Amino acid sequence: MFAALATLRRTLFTRLMAGIGGLLALGLTTMQTILGAMPSDSLPAITPGESVDSGRWRVAVLAASVTRDKRPDGYRGRSGTKSLVVELDLLNQTSETSNVVSRILAVDPPIAGIEAQPTFYLMRDHSILGALHPGLPERVKVVWAIPEETVPPTTLRLTITGETFKPRDNLLAAPGWFNPKVIGAVSLPLRAEASGDGA
């Protein structure tokens, strides 16, 4: 009888601990969801030109414009579109060459008709950015196509996404950059560039 009671006690204790663990996990997930859904107006404000540590990258947003000029590599873009151009300084802070740059910036709120993914250009040679080597700062232009008829705002607001390095992830126990989240927002005047030789 005592053995049966001991077994019952262990079973109840195990179930109680599993239930508490489940409630803690649910609470953590709920908190992350709430934080992720916070209004973007509550984000830390970043000054144009301010260098921001976003984990994998160090980024400084410098200027923004709308232009009908050719892109840095000479491409004129699709017919019926113009270019939203953001200039920034970018530094790969990791120990490996990386091309994972498309998640760094987002236009917030989005401009009507803006393309989903921008193209990144290296300004030192006007080529499309393939990858950035560690520790070498680069001046970069980020270009989105927007419809010709779209009237952009006078002030552009961009959010910056950061990531966290984990030496061992939970799935494969491998190192990597995880947990992307918006870490701040920068607002800057959106100027209209006169027609010239490039974006």
Coordinates of C-alpha atoms in Angstrom, one line a residue:
M1 CA 0.0 0.0 0.0
F2 CA 2.8 2.4 0.9
A3 CA 4.5 1.6 -2.5
A4 CA 1.2 2.5 -4.3
L5 CA 1.0 5.8 -2.4
A6 CA 4.6 6.6 -3.2
T7 CA 4.0 5.9 -6.9
L8 CA 0.8 8.0 -6.9
R9 CA 2.7 10.9 -5.1
R10 CA 5.5 10.7 -7.7
T11 CA 3.0 10.7 -10.6
L12 CA 1.1 13.7 -9.2
F13 CA 4.3 15.6 -8.6
T14 CA 5.5 14.9 -12.2
R15 CA 2.2 16.0 -13.6
L16 CA 2.2 19.1 -11.4
M17 CA 5.7 20.1 -12.6
A18 CA 4.8 19.5 -16.2
G19 CA 1.8 21.7 -15.8
I20 CA 3.8 24.5 -14.2
G21 CA 6.4 24.3 -16.9
G22 CA 3.7 24.5 -19.5
L23 CA 2.1 27.5 -17.9
L24 CA 5.5 29.2 -17.7
A25 CA 6.2 28.5 -21.4
L26 CA 2.7 29.9 -22.3
G27 CA 3.3 33.0 -20.2
L28 CA 6.7 33.6 -21.9
T29 CA 5.2 33.1 -25.4
T30 CA 2.3 35.5 -24.6
M31 CA 4.7 38.2 -23.3
Q32 CA 6.8 37.9 -26.5
T33 CA 3.7 38.2 -28.6
I34 CA 2.6 41.3 -26.7
L35 CA 6.0 42.9 -27.0
G36 CA 6.2 42.1 -30.7
A37 CA 2.8 43.7 -31.2
M38 CA 3.7 46.9 -29.5
P39 CA 3.0 50.0 -31.6
S40 CA 6.0 51.0 -33.7
D41 CA 5.8 54.5 -32.3
S42 CA 7.1 53.2 -29.0
L43 CA 10.4 52.1 -30.6
P44 CA 13.6 53.9 -29.6
A45 CA 14.3 56.8 -31.9
I46 CA 17.6 56.7 -33.9
T47 CA 19.1 59.9 -35.2
P48 CA 20.1 60.0 -38.9
G49 CA 23.8 59.2 -39.1
E50 CA 23.8 57.5 -35.7
S51 CA 25.7 54.2 -35.8
V52 CA 23.5 51.4 -34.4
D53 CA 24.7 47.9 -33.2
S54 CA 22.1 45.5 -34.6
G55 CA 24.0 42.3 -33.7
R56 CA 25.3 40.9 -37.0
W57 CA 25.6 44.4 -38.5
R58 CA 26.5 48.0 -37.5
V59 CA 24.4 50.4 -39.5
A60 CA 24.0 54.1 -39.9
V61 CA 21.2 55.5 -42.0
L62 CA 22.4 58.7 -43.7
A63 CA 19.9 60.0 -46.3
A64 CA 16.9 59.1 -48.3
S65 CA 15.5 60.3 -51.7
V66 CA 13.1 59.5 -54.5
T67 CA 14.6 59.6 -58.0
R68 CA 13.9 58.7 -61.6
D69 CA 17.6 58.4 -62.4
K70 CA 19.4 55.2 -63.2
R71 CA 20.4 53.0 -60.4
P72 CA 24.1 52.8 -59.4
D73 CA 24.8 49.9 -61.8
G74 CA 23.1 51.7 -64.7
Y75 CA 19.7 49.9 -64.6
R76 CA 16.8 52.2 -65.1
G77 CA 14.2 50.0 -63.4
R78 CA 10.9 48.7 -64.6
S79 CA 8.8 51.0 -66.8
G80 CA 6.3 52.9 -64.7
T81 CA 8.4 53.0 -61.6
K82 CA 10.8 55.3 -59.8
S83 CA 13.3 54.6 -57.0
L84 CA 13.2 55.1 -53.3
V85 CA 16.9 55.3 -52.3
V86 CA 18.3 55.1 -48.8
E87 CA 22.0 55.7 -48.2
L88 CA 23.7 54.0 -45.3
D89 CA 27.0 52.9 -43.8
L90 CA 27.2 49.2 -43.1
L91 CA 29.7 47.1 -41.3
N92 CA 29.7 43.3 -40.9
Q93 CA 30.5 42.6 -37.3
T94 CA 30.8 38.9 -37.6
S95 CA 33.8 36.7 -38.3
E96 CA 32.4 35.5 -41.6
T97 CA 31.5 37.0 -45.0
S98 CA 27.7 37.5 -45.2
N99 CA 25.0 38.6 -47.6
V100 CA 22.1 38.5 -45.2
V101 CA 21.3 42.2 -45.5
S102 CA 17.7 42.3 -46.8
R103 CA 16.2 42.1 -43.3
I104 CA 18.0 45.1 -41.9
L105 CA 15.7 47.9 -43.0
A106 CA 11.9 48.2 -43.4
V107 CA 9.9 51.1 -44.6
D108 CA 7.3 51.8 -41.8
P109 CA 4.6 52.5 -42.7
P110 CA 5.1 50.9 -46.1
I111 CA 4.7 53.2 -49.2
A112 CA 1.9 52.1 -51.5
G113 CA 3.1 49.7 -54.1
I114 CA 6.7 49.4 -52.8
E115 CA 8.5 46.2 -53.9
A116 CA 8.9 43.6 -51.2
Q117 CA 12.7 43.3 -51.3
P118 CA 15.1 46.1 -52.1
T119 CA 18.4 45.8 -54.0
F120 CA 21.6 46.8 -52.2
Y121 CA 24.5 48.5 -54.1
L122 CA 28.1 49.0 -53.1
M123 CA 29.0 52.6 -53.7
R124 CA 32.8 52.0 -54.1
D125 CA 32.2 50.3 -57.4
H126 CA 28.4 50.8 -58.1
S127 CA 27.8 47.0 -58.2
I128 CA 25.0 45.0 -56.6
L129 CA 26.1 43.9 -53.2
G130 CA 27.0 40.2 -53.1
A131 CA 28.4 39.9 -49.6
L132 CA 30.2 42.0 -47.1
H133 CA 33.5 40.9 -45.5
P134 CA 34.0 41.1 -41.8
G135 CA 35.3 44.4 -40.4
L136 CA 35.3 46.4 -43.6
P137 CA 32.8 49.4 -43.5
E138 CA 31.0 50.0 -46.7
R139 CA 28.9 52.9 -48.0
V140 CA 25.7 51.3 -49.5
K141 CA 22.6 52.4 -51.3
V142 CA 19.4 50.5 -50.8
V143 CA 16.9 50.9 -53.6
W144 CA 13.2 50.0 -53.7
A145 CA 11.0 50.4 -56.8
I146 CA 7.8 52.3 -56.2
P147 CA 5.1 53.1 -58.7
E148 CA 5.6 56.3 -60.7
E149 CA 2.2 57.6 -59.6
T150 CA 2.8 57.1 -55.9
V151 CA 3.3 60.3 -53.9
P152 CA 5.8 59.4 -51.2
P153 CA 5.7 61.1 -47.7
T154 CA 7.9 64.1 -47.0
T155 CA 9.5 62.2 -44.1
L156 CA 10.6 58.6 -44.4
R157 CA 10.5 56.3 -41.4
L158 CA 12.6 53.2 -41.4
T159 CA 12.8 50.5 -38.8
I160 CA 16.1 48.6 -38.1
T161 CA 16.0 44.9 -37.2
G162 CA 18.6 43.3 -34.9
E163 CA 19.5 39.7 -34.3
T164 CA 21.1 37.8 -31.4
F165 CA 24.1 35.4 -31.7
K166 CA 23.7 32.1 -30.0
P167 CA 26.6 29.7 -29.8
R168 CA 24.2 26.8 -29.8
D169 CA 20.7 26.9 -31.2
N170 CA 17.9 24.9 -29.7
L171 CA 17.3 22.7 -32.7
L172 CA 20.7 21.7 -34.1
A173 CA 23.0 22.9 -31.3
A174 CA 24.8 25.0 -34.0
P175 CA 25.9 28.6 -33.7
G176 CA 24.0 31.3 -35.6
W177 CA 22.1 34.6 -35.5
F178 CA 18.5 34.3 -34.2
N179 CA 15.5 36.1 -32.8
P180 CA 15.2 39.0 -35.3
K181 CA 13.4 41.9 -33.8
V182 CA 12.9 45.6 -34.5
I183 CA 15.3 47.6 -32.3
G184 CA 14.6 51.1 -33.3
A185 CA 13.3 53.6 -35.9
V186 CA 14.9 56.4 -37.8
S187 CA 13.0 59.3 -39.5
L188 CA 14.6 61.5 -42.1
P189 CA 13.5 63.9 -44.8
L190 CA 12.8 62.3 -48.1
R191 CA 14.2 64.6 -50.8
A192 CA 13.5 64.5 -54.5
E193 CA 16.6 64.3 -56.6
A194 CA 16.9 66.2 -59.9
S195 CA 17.6 64.1 -62.9
G196 CA 21.3 63.3 -63.4
D197 CA 23.7 60.5 -64.0
G198 CA 22.7 58.0 -61.3
A199 CA 20.6 57.2 -58.3

